[in-house]
Amino acid sequence: MFFGLFGKKDFRHYQNQGAKHLAAERYSDARVDFQEALKLCPAEEHQEAAAIRQAMDQACDKLGELNLQEGEHALRAGEAQKAHDHFCLAADLAADPGIKSRARAEAAKLEQPEAQAEAKPAAPAGAGNYKPHGGGSCTTCKGHGDHHHEEPAPMGMSLSEEDQFFLMVQPLPGDLPGRYADLGPKFAKAYLMIHEGNDREAFTILQEMLLSGENDIVLYEVALIMFRAGQIHESEALLNRALALNPQNATVYLALIHLMAGGGRYPQAIAVAQRMLELNIIPDQAQFMLGELHEATGDTERAMELWTKSLEQPGMAKAAAERLIPILNRQGRTDDVKYLTKKYLKGCC
């Protein structure tokens, strides 16, 4: 979702972005990045391709587990169709055979009429007109975002736009998933258009929404469209307007950092990351990115200090070790390299 940080956008760029999203528990974004990395990975890079697939499987398994949990929650609430949809998603997204098998079994139970009757509470008047999102078993459900999937799309039930939107916003930090959902179907339609590459029509919808009142999320999405169109100053102005409305929106800070760093404005980007730390806004990611920014300015010593602190953050420890090890290798600190490799990288994907 965010602008790429540093370097050329080859397969390693998307692989690194995917790793960051995975560490930040943004599993849907990680999956999309790893798919792009696989698409761009040269045929001769067998080991890299295997590592990307392994990391993508991890993201897919996390998505599968999340959908299993959502399905179980929906089932307890008596929402049999919603539970069935989540179990189908879990079976389709997960790479792990155990998760797939469990999800398919749960979905199969709900495909039996007597099971659905037991799962549902007494229906209100008129509820008999309800139509499920689609037919088919969980093996035919298809998740969103498979723009670069290597396998052909299976025939059968496809996700509704509502379900696609729900899945795509779940990995957002803090209260953003709920806030995105509260913006209504018009915004959801624009959001899906953006992720399909249709910025032009999405822009029209979002501009209409802003006419009735400014919203930090809508301003943020418009800012990203402006950035992709090359209107950098306009994009930055919109991001600052979004922050003025909501100084706690983590995605806006991240977008500002990436915009400034992409333009070589490292002191300004550093100031934004420092502000995130002061306000305790996703501090683990802010600290890690601050290390990246200092490294980009040539201040390797400060970058190492920050990444050493990141080793104490479970979600960022592996990424921090990966940044520290090449530097330590260049410094001849082989014992430190062995320690970090053994503690943070061995057996990790």
Tab-separated table of C-alpha atoms in Angstrom:
chain	number	residue	atom	x	y	z
A	1	MET	CA	0.000	0.000	0.000
A	2	PHE	CA	2.816	2.382	0.769
A	3	PHE	CA	5.333	3.912	-1.569
A	4	GLY	CA	8.477	1.802	-1.877
A	5	LEU	CA	11.281	3.019	0.334
A	6	PHE	CA	14.762	2.810	-1.130
A	7	GLY	CA	16.280	1.216	-4.169
A	8	LYS	CA	15.211	-0.189	-7.485
A	9	LYS	CA	11.920	-2.085	-7.562
A	10	ASP	CA	13.286	-5.474	-8.546
A	11	PHE	CA	12.233	-8.751	-6.960
A	12	ARG	CA	14.335	-8.030	-3.868
A	13	HIS	CA	12.416	-4.793	-3.272
A	14	TYR	CA	9.121	-6.676	-3.125
A	15	GLN	CA	10.699	-9.495	-1.145
A	16	ASN	CA	11.920	-6.994	1.477
A	17	GLN	CA	8.570	-5.202	1.521
A	18	GLY	CA	6.830	-8.527	1.992
A	19	ALA	CA	9.139	-9.375	4.886
A	20	LYS	CA	8.355	-6.044	6.561
A	21	HIS	CA	4.624	-6.534	6.128
A	22	LEU	CA	4.933	-10.073	7.475
A	23	ALA	CA	6.806	-8.825	10.542
A	24	ALA	CA	4.142	-6.146	11.035
A	25	GLU	CA	1.397	-8.800	10.756
A	26	ARG	CA	0.093	-7.221	7.534
A	27	TYR	CA	-0.365	-10.655	6.016
A	28	SER	CA	-2.528	-9.703	3.054
A	29	ASP	CA	-0.057	-7.036	1.907
A	30	ALA	CA	2.832	-9.450	2.503
A	31	ARG	CA	1.160	-12.045	0.300
A	32	VAL	CA	0.711	-9.586	-2.563
A	33	ASP	CA	4.336	-8.412	-2.294
A	34	PHE	CA	5.691	-11.956	-2.289
A	35	GLN	CA	3.577	-12.768	-5.350
A	36	GLU	CA	5.111	-9.767	-7.133
A	37	ALA	CA	8.582	-10.840	-5.992
A	38	LEU	CA	8.039	-14.309	-7.464
A	39	LYS	CA	6.875	-12.806	-10.730
A	40	LEU	CA	10.050	-10.693	-11.029
A	41	CYS	CA	12.501	-13.258	-9.639
A	42	PRO	CA	14.906	-14.456	-12.371
A	43	ALA	CA	14.564	-18.123	-13.319
A	44	GLU	CA	18.129	-18.898	-12.269
A	45	GLU	CA	17.577	-17.584	-8.695
A	46	HIS	CA	16.316	-20.923	-7.399
A	47	GLN	CA	17.205	-20.369	-3.755
A	48	GLU	CA	15.686	-16.881	-3.689
A	49	ALA	CA	12.486	-18.139	-5.304
A	50	ALA	CA	12.252	-20.919	-2.726
A	51	ALA	CA	12.725	-18.427	0.110
A	52	ILE	CA	10.022	-16.171	-1.322
A	53	ARG	CA	7.599	-19.070	-1.654
A	54	GLN	CA	8.319	-20.132	1.908
A	55	ALA	CA	7.660	-16.624	3.226
A	56	MET	CA	4.494	-16.336	1.126
A	57	ASP	CA	3.276	-19.648	2.526
A	58	GLN	CA	3.788	-18.261	6.011
A	59	ALA	CA	1.687	-15.193	5.186
A	60	CYS	CA	-0.988	-17.373	3.595
A	61	ASP	CA	-1.094	-19.653	6.629
A	62	LYS	CA	-1.568	-16.652	8.907
A	63	LEU	CA	-4.437	-15.454	6.705
A	64	GLY	CA	-5.889	-18.944	6.860
A	65	GLU	CA	-5.670	-19.003	10.648
A	66	LEU	CA	-7.292	-15.566	10.902
A	67	ASN	CA	-10.164	-16.672	8.705
A	68	LEU	CA	-10.589	-19.840	10.741
A	69	GLN	CA	-10.879	-17.697	13.861
A	70	GLU	CA	-13.365	-15.362	12.178
A	71	GLY	CA	-15.375	-18.349	11.002
A	72	GLU	CA	-15.522	-19.819	14.501
A	73	HIS	CA	-16.554	-16.438	15.893
A	74	ALA	CA	-19.309	-16.097	13.274
A	75	LEU	CA	-20.497	-19.623	14.027
A	76	ARG	CA	-20.805	-18.843	17.738
A	77	ALA	CA	-22.811	-15.754	16.790
A	78	GLY	CA	-25.180	-17.899	14.732
A	79	GLU	CA	-24.037	-16.491	11.360
A	80	ALA	CA	-23.707	-19.754	9.447
A	81	GLN	CA	-23.197	-18.286	5.964
A	82	LYS	CA	-20.551	-15.834	7.146
A	83	ALA	CA	-18.802	-18.669	8.984
A	84	HIS	CA	-18.910	-20.827	5.841
A	85	ASP	CA	-17.389	-18.029	3.749
A	86	HIS	CA	-14.524	-17.580	6.215
A	87	PHE	CA	-13.837	-21.323	6.343
A	88	CYS	CA	-13.733	-21.373	2.524
A	89	LEU	CA	-11.294	-18.449	2.538
A	90	ALA	CA	-9.115	-20.202	5.093
A	91	ALA	CA	-8.995	-23.365	2.971
A	92	ASP	CA	-8.153	-21.424	-0.189
A	93	LEU	CA	-5.526	-19.114	1.297
A	94	ALA	CA	-3.619	-21.461	3.585
A	95	ALA	CA	-0.654	-23.470	2.313
A	96	ASP	CA	-0.477	-25.748	5.331
A	97	PRO	CA	-2.399	-29.010	4.707
A	98	GLY	CA	-3.522	-29.117	8.342
A	99	ILE	CA	-5.169	-25.702	8.170
A	100	LYS	CA	-6.745	-26.547	4.809
A	101	SER	CA	-8.113	-29.818	6.109
A	102	ARG	CA	-9.574	-28.243	9.232
A	103	ALA	CA	-11.164	-25.398	7.270
A	104	ARG	CA	-12.673	-27.747	4.690
A	105	ALA	CA	-14.086	-29.955	7.422
A	106	GLU	CA	-15.720	-26.976	9.145
A	107	ALA	CA	-17.140	-25.727	5.844
A	108	ALA	CA	-18.434	-29.190	4.958
A	109	LYS	CA	-20.353	-29.353	8.238
A	110	LEU	CA	-22.136	-26.122	7.362
A	111	GLU	CA	-23.052	-27.381	3.898
A	112	GLN	CA	-25.389	-29.870	5.561
A	113	PRO	CA	-28.895	-28.378	6.009
A	114	GLU	CA	-29.318	-29.726	9.525
A	115	ALA	CA	-26.009	-28.200	10.603
A	116	GLN	CA	-27.014	-24.786	9.248
A	117	ALA	CA	-30.327	-25.015	11.086
A	118	GLU	CA	-28.515	-25.754	14.366
A	119	ALA	CA	-26.065	-22.893	13.836
A	120	LYS	CA	-28.702	-20.269	13.114
A	121	PRO	CA	-30.713	-18.481	15.791
A	122	ALA	CA	-34.407	-17.892	15.184
A	123	ALA	CA	-34.631	-15.880	11.974
A	124	PRO	CA	-36.378	-12.482	12.046
A	125	ALA	CA	-39.360	-11.848	9.838
A	126	GLY	CA	-38.375	-11.602	6.177
A	127	ALA	CA	-35.041	-13.321	6.654
A	128	GLY	CA	-36.160	-16.198	4.463
A	129	ASN	CA	-35.409	-14.048	1.413
A	130	TYR	CA	-31.688	-14.032	2.234
A	131	LYS	CA	-29.494	-15.473	-0.514
A	132	PRO	CA	-25.976	-16.701	0.274
A	133	HIS	CA	-23.026	-15.061	-1.484
A	134	GLY	CA	-22.560	-18.025	-3.760
A	135	GLY	CA	-22.553	-21.776	-4.012
A	136	GLY	CA	-19.851	-24.374	-4.052
A	137	SER	CA	-17.611	-26.013	-1.517
A	138	CYS	CA	-14.600	-24.449	0.151
A	139	THR	CA	-12.290	-25.940	-2.446
A	140	THR	CA	-13.723	-23.564	-5.022
A	141	CYS	CA	-13.493	-20.349	-2.997
A	142	LYS	CA	-11.009	-17.819	-4.318
A	143	GLY	CA	-9.199	-15.177	-2.286
A	144	HIS	CA	-8.563	-11.646	-3.506
A	145	GLY	CA	-5.337	-10.220	-4.805
A	146	ASP	CA	-4.169	-13.141	-6.928
A	147	HIS	CA	-2.967	-10.849	-9.696
A	148	HIS	CA	0.256	-12.826	-10.082
A	149	HIS	CA	-0.783	-16.266	-8.895
A	150	GLU	CA	0.990	-18.999	-10.792
A	151	GLU	CA	-1.972	-21.386	-10.803
A	152	PRO	CA	-5.116	-20.867	-12.887
A	153	ALA	CA	-8.092	-19.524	-10.975
A	154	PRO	CA	-10.406	-22.338	-9.929
A	155	MET	CA	-13.956	-22.382	-11.214
A	156	GLY	CA	-16.814	-21.835	-8.802
A	157	MET	CA	-17.674	-19.305	-6.155
A	158	SER	CA	-15.860	-15.985	-6.207
A	159	LEU	CA	-15.691	-13.547	-3.331
A	160	SER	CA	-18.221	-10.757	-3.170
A	161	GLU	CA	-16.830	-7.225	-3.233
A	162	GLU	CA	-17.842	-6.898	0.414
A	163	ASP	CA	-15.759	-9.923	1.380
A	164	GLN	CA	-12.801	-8.795	-0.732
A	165	PHE	CA	-12.838	-5.425	0.986
A	166	PHE	CA	-13.147	-7.027	4.424
A	167	LEU	CA	-10.134	-9.262	3.844
A	168	MET	CA	-7.994	-6.470	2.401
A	169	VAL	CA	-8.451	-4.037	5.293
A	170	GLN	CA	-8.025	-6.530	8.155
A	171	PRO	CA	-4.194	-6.244	8.307
A	172	LEU	CA	-4.326	-2.450	8.724
A	173	PRO	CA	-2.934	-1.258	12.085
A	174	GLY	CA	-4.950	-0.187	15.113
A	175	ASP	CA	-8.568	0.816	14.628
A	176	LEU	CA	-8.206	1.339	10.874
A	177	PRO	CA	-10.017	-1.854	9.743
A	178	GLY	CA	-13.182	-0.716	11.510
A	179	ARG	CA	-12.807	2.878	10.382
A	180	TYR	CA	-12.315	1.811	6.762
A	181	ALA	CA	-15.445	-0.348	6.976
A	182	ASP	CA	-17.451	2.508	8.509
A	183	LEU	CA	-16.866	4.662	5.410
A	184	GLY	CA	-19.509	2.652	3.583
A	185	PRO	CA	-19.990	0.882	0.251
A	186	LYS	CA	-19.004	3.855	-1.923
A	187	PHE	CA	-15.571	4.010	-0.304
A	188	ALA	CA	-15.229	0.209	-0.439
A	189	LYS	CA	-15.883	0.328	-4.179
A	190	ALA	CA	-13.198	2.992	-4.660
A	191	TYR	CA	-10.756	1.035	-2.502
A	192	LEU	CA	-11.206	-2.082	-4.611
A	193	MET	CA	-10.758	-0.007	-7.781
A	194	ILE	CA	-7.446	1.302	-6.436
A	195	HIS	CA	-6.184	-2.220	-5.815
A	196	GLU	CA	-7.257	-3.199	-9.329
A	197	GLY	CA	-5.187	-0.320	-10.743
A	198	ASN	CA	-8.187	1.844	-11.627
A	199	ASP	CA	-7.052	5.076	-9.978
A	200	ARG	CA	-9.014	7.340	-12.330
A	201	GLU	CA	-12.502	6.144	-11.377
A	202	ALA	CA	-11.546	5.696	-7.727
A	203	PHE	CA	-10.306	9.287	-7.640
A	204	THR	CA	-13.689	10.559	-8.841
A	205	ILE	CA	-15.530	8.674	-6.096
A	206	LEU	CA	-13.146	9.815	-3.363
A	207	GLN	CA	-13.312	13.434	-4.523
A	208	GLU	CA	-17.106	13.304	-4.295
A	209	MET	CA	-16.820	11.966	-0.752
A	210	LEU	CA	-14.533	14.841	0.233
A	211	LEU	CA	-17.120	17.361	-0.951
A	212	SER	CA	-19.367	16.351	1.941
A	213	GLY	CA	-16.576	16.602	4.512
A	214	GLU	CA	-12.895	15.838	4.945
A	215	ASN	CA	-11.761	12.517	6.347
A	216	ASP	CA	-8.172	11.489	7.065
A	217	ILE	CA	-8.556	8.061	5.442
A	218	VAL	CA	-10.085	9.440	2.252
A	219	LEU	CA	-7.419	12.157	2.085
A	220	TYR	CA	-4.737	9.497	2.530
A	221	GLU	CA	-6.066	7.342	-0.317
A	222	VAL	CA	-6.355	10.388	-2.601
A	223	ALA	CA	-2.776	11.333	-1.652
A	224	LEU	CA	-1.523	7.933	-2.811
A	225	ILE	CA	-3.342	8.338	-6.126
A	226	MET	CA	-1.758	11.777	-6.566
A	227	PHE	CA	1.663	10.344	-5.783
A	228	ARG	CA	1.286	7.609	-8.378
A	229	ALA	CA	0.288	10.314	-10.868
A	230	GLY	CA	3.564	12.142	-10.174
A	231	GLN	CA	1.953	15.038	-8.280
A	232	ILE	CA	4.286	14.834	-5.310
A	233	HIS	CA	3.656	18.261	-3.772
A	234	GLU	CA	-0.114	17.806	-3.935
A	235	SER	CA	0.258	14.369	-2.372
A	236	GLU	CA	2.312	15.728	0.518
A	237	ALA	CA	-0.190	18.529	1.123
A	238	LEU	CA	-3.033	15.993	1.325
A	239	LEU	CA	-1.075	13.817	3.756
A	240	ASN	CA	-0.448	16.812	5.996
A	241	ARG	CA	-4.164	17.666	5.885
A	242	ALA	CA	-4.924	14.080	6.895
A	243	LEU	CA	-2.535	14.327	9.853
A	244	ALA	CA	-4.110	17.611	10.937
A	245	LEU	CA	-7.462	15.814	11.093
A	246	ASN	CA	-6.095	12.730	12.856
A	247	PRO	CA	-2.581	12.885	14.342
A	248	GLN	CA	-2.824	9.189	15.287
A	249	ASN	CA	-3.197	7.703	11.772
A	250	ALA	CA	-0.110	5.500	11.450
A	251	THR	CA	-0.439	4.937	7.700
A	252	VAL	CA	-0.209	8.661	6.996
A	253	TYR	CA	3.070	8.962	8.900
A	254	LEU	CA	4.491	5.989	7.013
A	255	ALA	CA	3.429	7.447	3.678
A	256	LEU	CA	5.058	10.787	4.527
A	257	ILE	CA	8.304	9.043	5.481
A	258	HIS	CA	8.368	7.113	2.211
A	259	LEU	CA	7.520	10.188	0.148
A	260	MET	CA	10.255	12.275	1.776
A	261	ALA	CA	12.866	9.524	1.685
A	262	GLY	CA	12.043	8.815	-1.956
A	263	GLY	CA	12.853	12.443	-2.716
A	264	GLY	CA	16.125	12.350	-0.771
A	265	ARG	CA	14.688	14.494	2.042
A	266	TYR	CA	16.107	12.356	4.805
A	267	PRO	CA	16.193	14.975	7.620
A	268	GLN	CA	12.448	15.581	7.171
A	269	ALA	CA	11.748	11.842	6.996
A	270	ILE	CA	13.789	11.287	10.161
A	271	ALA	CA	11.798	14.009	11.926
A	272	VAL	CA	8.529	12.258	11.029
A	273	ALA	CA	9.810	8.903	12.304
A	274	GLN	CA	10.994	10.559	15.514
A	275	ARG	CA	7.533	12.070	15.922
A	276	MET	CA	6.005	8.604	15.608
A	277	LEU	CA	8.249	7.370	18.417
A	278	GLU	CA	7.336	10.337	20.609
A	279	LEU	CA	3.616	9.676	20.075
A	280	ASN	CA	4.058	5.889	20.504
A	281	ILE	CA	2.595	5.237	17.050
A	282	ILE	CA	3.649	1.726	15.908
A	283	PRO	CA	6.983	2.406	17.647
A	284	ASP	CA	8.570	-0.903	16.632
A	285	GLN	CA	8.187	-0.099	12.920
A	286	ALA	CA	9.109	3.554	13.437
A	287	GLN	CA	12.347	2.581	15.168
A	288	PHE	CA	13.288	0.111	12.437
A	289	MET	CA	12.572	2.636	9.675
A	290	LEU	CA	14.567	5.261	11.545
A	291	GLY	CA	17.508	2.895	11.268
A	292	GLU	CA	16.937	2.623	7.512
A	293	LEU	CA	16.857	6.388	7.177
A	294	HIS	CA	20.075	6.876	9.132
A	295	GLU	CA	21.785	4.172	7.065
A	296	ALA	CA	20.681	5.981	3.899
A	297	THR	CA	22.369	9.167	5.134
A	298	GLY	CA	25.613	7.268	5.811
A	299	ASP	CA	25.191	7.186	9.601
A	300	THR	CA	25.733	3.441	9.935
A	301	GLU	CA	26.628	3.667	13.623
A	302	ARG	CA	23.269	5.238	14.513
A	303	ALA	CA	21.465	2.745	12.285
A	304	MET	CA	23.146	-0.133	14.130
A	305	GLU	CA	22.105	1.340	17.493
A	306	LEU	CA	18.495	1.489	16.393
A	307	TRP	CA	18.452	-1.989	14.837
A	308	THR	CA	20.112	-3.416	17.961
A	309	LYS	CA	17.160	-2.022	19.939
A	310	SER	CA	14.818	-3.549	17.349
A	311	LEU	CA	16.195	-6.982	18.249
A	312	GLU	CA	14.181	-6.614	21.463
A	313	GLN	CA	10.945	-6.291	19.454
A	314	PRO	CA	9.657	-9.763	18.462
A	315	GLY	CA	7.945	-8.464	15.335
A	316	MET	CA	11.073	-6.703	14.033
A	317	ALA	CA	13.898	-8.853	15.428
A	318	LYS	CA	14.448	-10.978	12.312
A	319	ALA	CA	14.421	-7.952	9.973
A	320	ALA	CA	16.829	-6.106	12.284
A	321	ALA	CA	19.201	-9.086	12.386
A	322	GLU	CA	19.142	-9.249	8.581
A	323	ARG	CA	20.217	-5.594	8.439
A	324	LEU	CA	22.898	-5.922	11.102
A	325	ILE	CA	24.611	-9.076	9.837
A	326	PRO	CA	26.062	-7.631	6.568
A	327	ILE	CA	27.455	-4.651	8.480
A	328	LEU	CA	28.978	-6.862	11.157
A	329	ASN	CA	30.458	-9.080	8.453
A	330	ARG	CA	32.168	-6.077	6.892
A	331	GLN	CA	33.546	-5.176	10.312
A	332	GLY	CA	34.929	-8.672	10.794
A	333	ARG	CA	32.751	-9.352	13.845
A	334	THR	CA	32.219	-13.033	13.045
A	335	ASP	CA	31.176	-14.052	16.578
A	336	ASP	CA	28.378	-11.470	16.569
A	337	VAL	CA	27.288	-12.644	13.123
A	338	LYS	CA	27.139	-16.263	14.303
A	339	TYR	CA	25.138	-15.267	17.377
A	340	LEU	CA	22.552	-13.255	15.426
A	341	THR	CA	22.258	-15.913	12.745
A	342	LYS	CA	21.693	-18.671	15.270
A	343	LYS	CA	19.259	-16.709	17.435
A	344	TYR	CA	17.178	-14.862	14.851
A	345	LEU	CA	17.605	-16.443	11.428
A	346	LYS	CA	18.122	-20.179	11.835
A	347	GLY	CA	15.029	-22.031	10.773
A	348	CYS	CA	13.225	-18.823	9.849
A	349	CYS	CA	11.670	-18.248	6.473
